[in-house]
PDB file of C-alpha atoms in Angstrom:
ATOM      1  CA  UNK Z   1     -24.389 -28.527  19.085  1.00  0.00           C
ATOM      2  CA  UNK Z   2     -25.431 -31.823  17.707  1.00  0.00           C
ATOM      3  CA  UNK Z   3     -22.129 -34.188  17.458  1.00  0.00           C
ATOM      4  CA  UNK Z   4     -23.132 -36.289  14.105  1.00  0.00           C
ATOM      5  CA  UNK Z   5     -22.705 -39.953  14.046  1.00  0.00           C
ATOM      6  CA  UNK Z   6     -19.912 -41.509  11.249  1.00  0.00           C
ATOM      7  CA  UNK Z   7     -21.064 -43.975   9.702  1.00  0.00           C
ATOM      8  CA  UNK Z   8     -17.730 -46.519   9.440  1.00  0.00           C
ATOM      9  CA  UNK Z   9     -16.184 -47.241   6.662  1.00  0.00           C
ATOM     10  CA  UNK Z  10     -16.738 -50.685   5.036  1.00  0.00           C
ATOM     11  CA  UNK Z  11     -13.811 -52.946   6.101  1.00  0.00           C
ATOM     12  CA  UNK Z  12     -15.145 -56.893   4.800  1.00  0.00           C
ATOM     13  CA  UNK Z  13     -11.751 -57.816   3.103  1.00  0.00           C
ATOM     14  CA  UNK Z  14     -13.126 -56.380  -0.329  1.00  0.00           C
ATOM     15  CA  UNK Z  15     -11.665 -52.961  -1.492  1.00  0.00           C
ATOM     16  CA  UNK Z  16     -14.504 -50.721  -3.199  1.00  0.00           C
ATOM     17  CA  UNK Z  17     -13.956 -51.334  -6.588  1.00  0.00           C
ATOM     18  CA  UNK Z  18     -14.180 -54.577  -6.715  1.00  0.00           C
ATOM     19  CA  UNK Z  19     -17.549 -54.265  -4.525  1.00  0.00           C
ATOM     20  CA  UNK Z  20     -18.524 -51.846  -7.345  1.00  0.00           C
ATOM     21  CA  UNK Z  21     -17.958 -54.729  -9.661  1.00  0.00           C
ATOM     22  CA  UNK Z  22     -20.374 -57.620  -7.894  1.00  0.00           C
ATOM     23  CA  UNK Z  23     -22.830 -54.956  -7.288  1.00  0.00           C
ATOM     24  CA  UNK Z  24     -23.143 -54.386 -10.789  1.00  0.00           C
ATOM     25  CA  UNK Z  25     -23.242 -57.658 -11.163  1.00  0.00           C
ATOM     26  CA  UNK Z  26     -25.858 -58.267  -8.904  1.00  0.00           C
ATOM     27  CA  UNK Z  27     -27.293 -55.168  -9.632  1.00  0.00           C
ATOM     28  CA  UNK Z  28     -28.126 -57.002 -13.850  1.00  0.00           C
ATOM     29  CA  UNK Z  29     -29.226 -60.484 -11.935  1.00  0.00           C
ATOM     30  CA  UNK Z  30     -31.961 -58.392  -9.524  1.00  0.00           C
ATOM     31  CA  UNK Z  31     -33.065 -56.394 -12.566  1.00  0.00           C
ATOM     32  CA  UNK Z  32     -33.480 -60.535 -14.019  1.00  0.00           C
ATOM     33  CA  UNK Z  33     -35.136 -61.850 -10.721  1.00  0.00           C
ATOM     34  CA  UNK Z  34     -37.952 -59.003  -9.818  1.00  0.00           C
ATOM     35  CA  UNK Z  35     -38.798 -58.941 -14.623  1.00  0.00           C
ATOM     36  CA  UNK Z  36     -38.883 -63.178 -14.311  1.00  0.00           C
ATOM     37  CA  UNK Z  37     -41.243 -62.704 -10.628  1.00  0.00           C
ATOM     38  CA  UNK Z  38     -43.249 -60.193 -12.799  1.00  0.00           C
ATOM     39  CA  UNK Z  39     -43.617 -62.364 -15.591  1.00  0.00           C
ATOM     40  CA  UNK Z  40     -44.151 -65.840 -13.339  1.00  0.00           C
ATOM     41  CA  UNK Z  41     -47.158 -63.895 -10.788  1.00  0.00           C
ATOM     42  CA  UNK Z  42     -49.144 -62.340 -14.341  1.00  0.00           C
ATOM     43  CA  UNK Z  43     -49.060 -65.990 -15.854  1.00  0.00           C
ATOM     44  CA  UNK Z  44     -49.888 -67.812 -12.717  1.00  0.00           C
ATOM     45  CA  UNK Z  45     -52.905 -65.044 -12.947  1.00  0.00           C
ATOM     46  CA  UNK Z  46     -54.238 -65.382 -16.347  1.00  0.00           C
ATOM     47  CA  UNK Z  47     -53.022 -68.962 -17.208  1.00  0.00           C
ATOM     48  CA  UNK Z  48     -56.031 -71.110 -18.993  1.00  0.00           C
ATOM     49  CA  UNK Z  49     -56.261 -74.340 -20.820  1.00  0.00           C
ATOM     50  CA  UNK Z  50     -56.176 -78.275 -19.853  1.00  0.00           C
ATOM     51  CA  UNK Z  51     -52.675 -77.249 -17.690  1.00  0.00           C
ATOM     52  CA  UNK Z  52     -54.671 -74.819 -15.733  1.00  0.00           C
ATOM     53  CA  UNK Z  53     -54.686 -76.282 -12.403  1.00  0.00           C
ATOM     54  CA  UNK Z  54     -50.696 -78.001 -12.545  1.00  0.00           C
ATOM     55  CA  UNK Z  55     -49.582 -74.610 -14.170  1.00  0.00           C
ATOM     56  CA  UNK Z  56     -51.560 -72.552 -11.519  1.00  0.00           C
ATOM     57  CA  UNK Z  57     -49.755 -73.934  -8.828  1.00  0.00           C
ATOM     58  CA  UNK Z  58     -46.328 -74.699 -10.300  1.00  0.00           C
ATOM     59  CA  UNK Z  59     -46.334 -70.906 -11.281  1.00  0.00           C
ATOM     60  CA  UNK Z  60     -46.761 -70.286  -7.847  1.00  0.00           C
ATOM     61  CA  UNK Z  61     -44.604 -71.897  -6.104  1.00  0.00           C
ATOM     62  CA  UNK Z  62     -42.225 -70.384  -8.511  1.00  0.00           C
ATOM     63  CA  UNK Z  63     -43.345 -66.666  -8.139  1.00  0.00           C
ATOM     64  CA  UNK Z  64     -43.211 -66.772  -4.308  1.00  0.00           C
ATOM     65  CA  UNK Z  65     -39.890 -68.593  -4.526  1.00  0.00           C
ATOM     66  CA  UNK Z  66     -38.501 -65.792  -6.449  1.00  0.00           C
ATOM     67  CA  UNK Z  67     -39.610 -63.137  -4.263  1.00  0.00           C
ATOM     68  CA  UNK Z  68     -37.642 -64.309  -1.588  1.00  0.00           C
ATOM     69  CA  UNK Z  69     -34.712 -64.715  -4.275  1.00  0.00           C
ATOM     70  CA  UNK Z  70     -35.180 -61.013  -4.883  1.00  0.00           C
ATOM     71  CA  UNK Z  71     -35.010 -60.253  -0.909  1.00  0.00           C
ATOM     72  CA  UNK Z  72     -31.642 -62.057  -0.581  1.00  0.00           C
ATOM     73  CA  UNK Z  73     -29.561 -60.525  -4.179  1.00  0.00           C
ATOM     74  CA  UNK Z  74     -31.160 -56.818  -2.949  1.00  0.00           C
ATOM     75  CA  UNK Z  75     -30.137 -57.454   0.649  1.00  0.00           C
ATOM     76  CA  UNK Z  76     -26.777 -58.614  -0.468  1.00  0.00           C
ATOM     77  CA  UNK Z  77     -25.916 -55.395  -2.768  1.00  0.00           C
ATOM     78  CA  UNK Z  78     -26.703 -53.801   0.364  1.00  0.00           C
ATOM     79  CA  UNK Z  79     -24.383 -55.521   2.801  1.00  0.00           C
ATOM     80  CA  UNK Z  80     -21.949 -54.621   0.314  1.00  0.00           C
ATOM     81  CA  UNK Z  81     -22.524 -50.809   0.740  1.00  0.00           C
ATOM     82  CA  UNK Z  82     -24.211 -49.896  -2.616  1.00  0.00           C
ATOM     83  CA  UNK Z  83     -28.246 -48.744  -2.431  1.00  0.00           C
ATOM     84  CA  UNK Z  84     -30.188 -51.520  -4.289  1.00  0.00           C
ATOM     85  CA  UNK Z  85     -32.296 -51.294  -7.649  1.00  0.00           C
ATOM     86  CA  UNK Z  86     -36.225 -50.844  -6.843  1.00  0.00           C
ATOM     87  CA  UNK Z  87     -38.178 -49.253  -9.931  1.00  0.00           C
ATOM     88  CA  UNK Z  88     -39.346 -50.240 -12.595  1.00  0.00           C
ATOM     89  CA  UNK Z  89     -37.626 -47.940 -14.858  1.00  0.00           C
ATOM     90  CA  UNK Z  90     -33.819 -48.957 -13.259  1.00  0.00           C
ATOM     91  CA  UNK Z  91     -34.994 -53.023 -13.638  1.00  0.00           C
ATOM     92  CA  UNK Z  92     -36.108 -52.699 -17.642  1.00  0.00           C
ATOM     93  CA  UNK Z  93     -32.773 -51.101 -18.175  1.00  0.00           C
ATOM     94  CA  UNK Z  94     -30.553 -53.737 -17.370  1.00  0.00           C
ATOM     95  CA  UNK Z  95     -32.707 -56.997 -17.133  1.00  0.00           C
ATOM     96  CA  UNK Z  96     -31.983 -59.315 -20.504  1.00  0.00           C
ATOM     97  CA  UNK Z  97     -35.601 -60.433 -20.078  1.00  0.00           C
ATOM     98  CA  UNK Z  98     -37.925 -59.122 -22.527  1.00  0.00           C
ATOM     99  CA  UNK Z  99     -42.067 -58.363 -21.566  1.00  0.00           C
ATOM    100  CA  UNK Z 100     -44.852 -60.505 -22.842  1.00  0.00           C
ATOM    101  CA  UNK Z 101     -47.374 -58.615 -24.377  1.00  0.00           C
ATOM    102  CA  UNK Z 102     -50.649 -59.684 -23.916  1.00  0.00           C
ATOM    103  CA  UNK Z 103     -51.575 -63.598 -22.579  1.00  0.00           C
ATOM    104  CA  UNK Z 104     -49.765 -66.049 -24.008  1.00  0.00           C
ATOM    105  CA  UNK Z 105     -51.403 -69.701 -24.650  1.00  0.00           C
ATOM    106  CA  UNK Z 106     -49.944 -71.465 -21.743  1.00  0.00           C
ATOM    107  CA  UNK Z 107     -47.859 -73.728 -23.492  1.00  0.00           C
ATOM    108  CA  UNK Z 108     -46.341 -70.434 -24.890  1.00  0.00           C
ATOM    109  CA  UNK Z 109     -46.087 -68.951 -21.064  1.00  0.00           C
ATOM    110  CA  UNK Z 110     -44.236 -72.196 -20.690  1.00  0.00           C
ATOM    111  CA  UNK Z 111     -41.222 -71.669 -23.222  1.00  0.00           C
ATOM    112  CA  UNK Z 112     -41.383 -68.384 -22.035  1.00  0.00           C
ATOM    113  CA  UNK Z 113     -39.860 -68.765 -18.523  1.00  0.00           C
ATOM    114  CA  UNK Z 114     -37.575 -71.504 -19.487  1.00  0.00           C
ATOM    115  CA  UNK Z 115     -36.476 -68.671 -21.411  1.00  0.00           C
ATOM    116  CA  UNK Z 116     -36.302 -66.420 -18.647  1.00  0.00           C
ATOM    117  CA  UNK Z 117     -35.396 -68.778 -16.627  1.00  0.00           C
ATOM    118  CA  UNK Z 118     -31.684 -69.392 -18.621  1.00  0.00           C
ATOM    119  CA  UNK Z 119     -31.087 -65.658 -19.135  1.00  0.00           C
ATOM    120  CA  UNK Z 120     -31.247 -65.424 -15.197  1.00  0.00           C
ATOM    121  CA  UNK Z 121     -28.937 -68.288 -15.271  1.00  0.00           C
ATOM    122  CA  UNK Z 122     -26.665 -66.718 -17.951  1.00  0.00           C
ATOM    123  CA  UNK Z 123     -26.396 -63.185 -15.997  1.00  0.00           C
ATOM    124  CA  UNK Z 124     -25.471 -65.101 -12.686  1.00  0.00           C
ATOM    125  CA  UNK Z 125     -22.749 -66.780 -14.373  1.00  0.00           C
ATOM    126  CA  UNK Z 126     -21.194 -63.102 -16.013  1.00  0.00           C
ATOM    127  CA  UNK Z 127     -21.577 -61.945 -12.658  1.00  0.00           C
ATOM    128  CA  UNK Z 128     -19.882 -64.977 -11.025  1.00  0.00           C
ATOM    129  CA  UNK Z 129     -16.189 -63.872 -11.934  1.00  0.00           C
ATOM    130  CA  UNK Z 130     -16.023 -60.623 -10.103  1.00  0.00           C
ATOM    131  CA  UNK Z 131     -16.983 -62.256  -6.638  1.00  0.00           C
ATOM    132  CA  UNK Z 132     -15.240 -64.855  -7.532  1.00  0.00           C
ATOM    133  CA  UNK Z 133     -11.735 -62.096  -8.290  1.00  0.00           C
ATOM    134  CA  UNK Z 134     -12.531 -60.498  -4.729  1.00  0.00           C
ATOM    135  CA  UNK Z 135     -12.766 -63.560  -2.893  1.00  0.00           C
ATOM    136  CA  UNK Z 136     -16.474 -63.254  -2.370  1.00  0.00           C
ATOM    137  CA  UNK Z 137     -17.996 -65.907  -1.150  1.00  0.00           C
ATOM    138  CA  UNK Z 138     -20.438 -64.851   0.327  1.00  0.00           C
ATOM    139  CA  UNK Z 139     -21.647 -63.307  -3.312  1.00  0.00           C
ATOM    140  CA  UNK Z 140     -20.329 -66.512  -5.503  1.00  0.00           C
ATOM    141  CA  UNK Z 141     -22.172 -68.986  -2.902  1.00  0.00           C
ATOM    142  CA  UNK Z 142     -25.475 -66.331  -3.836  1.00  0.00           C
ATOM    143  CA  UNK Z 143     -24.355 -66.801  -8.106  1.00  0.00           C
ATOM    144  CA  UNK Z 144     -23.932 -71.131  -7.080  1.00  0.00           C
ATOM    145  CA  UNK Z 145     -27.541 -71.448  -5.823  1.00  0.00           C
ATOM    146  CA  UNK Z 146     -29.207 -68.672  -8.497  1.00  0.00           C
ATOM    147  CA  UNK Z 147     -28.245 -70.571 -10.886  1.00  0.00           C
ATOM    148  CA  UNK Z 148     -28.606 -74.165  -9.828  1.00  0.00           C
ATOM    149  CA  UNK Z 149     -32.309 -73.378  -8.759  1.00  0.00           C
ATOM    150  CA  UNK Z 150     -32.969 -71.466 -12.575  1.00  0.00           C
ATOM    151  CA  UNK Z 151     -31.311 -74.566 -14.190  1.00  0.00           C
ATOM    152  CA  UNK Z 152     -33.733 -76.813 -12.212  1.00  0.00           C
ATOM    153  CA  UNK Z 153     -36.470 -75.109 -13.008  1.00  0.00           C
ATOM    154  CA  UNK Z 154     -36.014 -74.646 -16.717  1.00  0.00           C
ATOM    155  CA  UNK Z 155     -35.564 -78.168 -17.150  1.00  0.00           C
ATOM    156  CA  UNK Z 156     -39.068 -78.913 -15.228  1.00  0.00           C
ATOM    157  CA  UNK Z 157     -40.632 -76.056 -17.151  1.00  0.00           C
ATOM    158  CA  UNK Z 158     -39.304 -78.221 -20.429  1.00  0.00           C
ATOM    159  CA  UNK Z 159     -40.265 -81.336 -19.413  1.00  0.00           C
ATOM    160  CA  UNK Z 160     -43.460 -80.176 -20.059  1.00  0.00           C
ATOM    161  CA  UNK Z 161     -43.381 -79.225 -23.151  1.00  0.00           C
ATOM    162  CA  UNK Z 162     -41.780 -82.747 -23.977  1.00  0.00           C
TER     163      UNK Z 162
END
């Protein structure tokens, strides 16, 4: 007869109810971040026009950072004891960022990315109270960094439209 190892219960000072609420917000953030990653990567591939080189390079920098962010968010969800979502249907259901059909003009790509980055900020901000209530500084730190980065990205993109 084999002995089965028991997985120890999570005891990080945050109860399961609070961890559940935090993960709900992080799952929405993961969905928005992945959707923004896909949108940015799509625009990187398909941008044309006089701003091609600038936007192609800028979008690559942005989607590369987003790929790391997706991993950080998913790993935080795992650290809290829950599975991270990873299907397009889950992301589509939870994301506040709409898909963009076709290939927009470069200036429209910029506008759409401003809107999407601002949506990620709102989603992160919406997840913050659950982390704060539970005293989850690790998640609060992650959310704060995501908000700061997306606010800055939106500003930089918006500056291209002036």
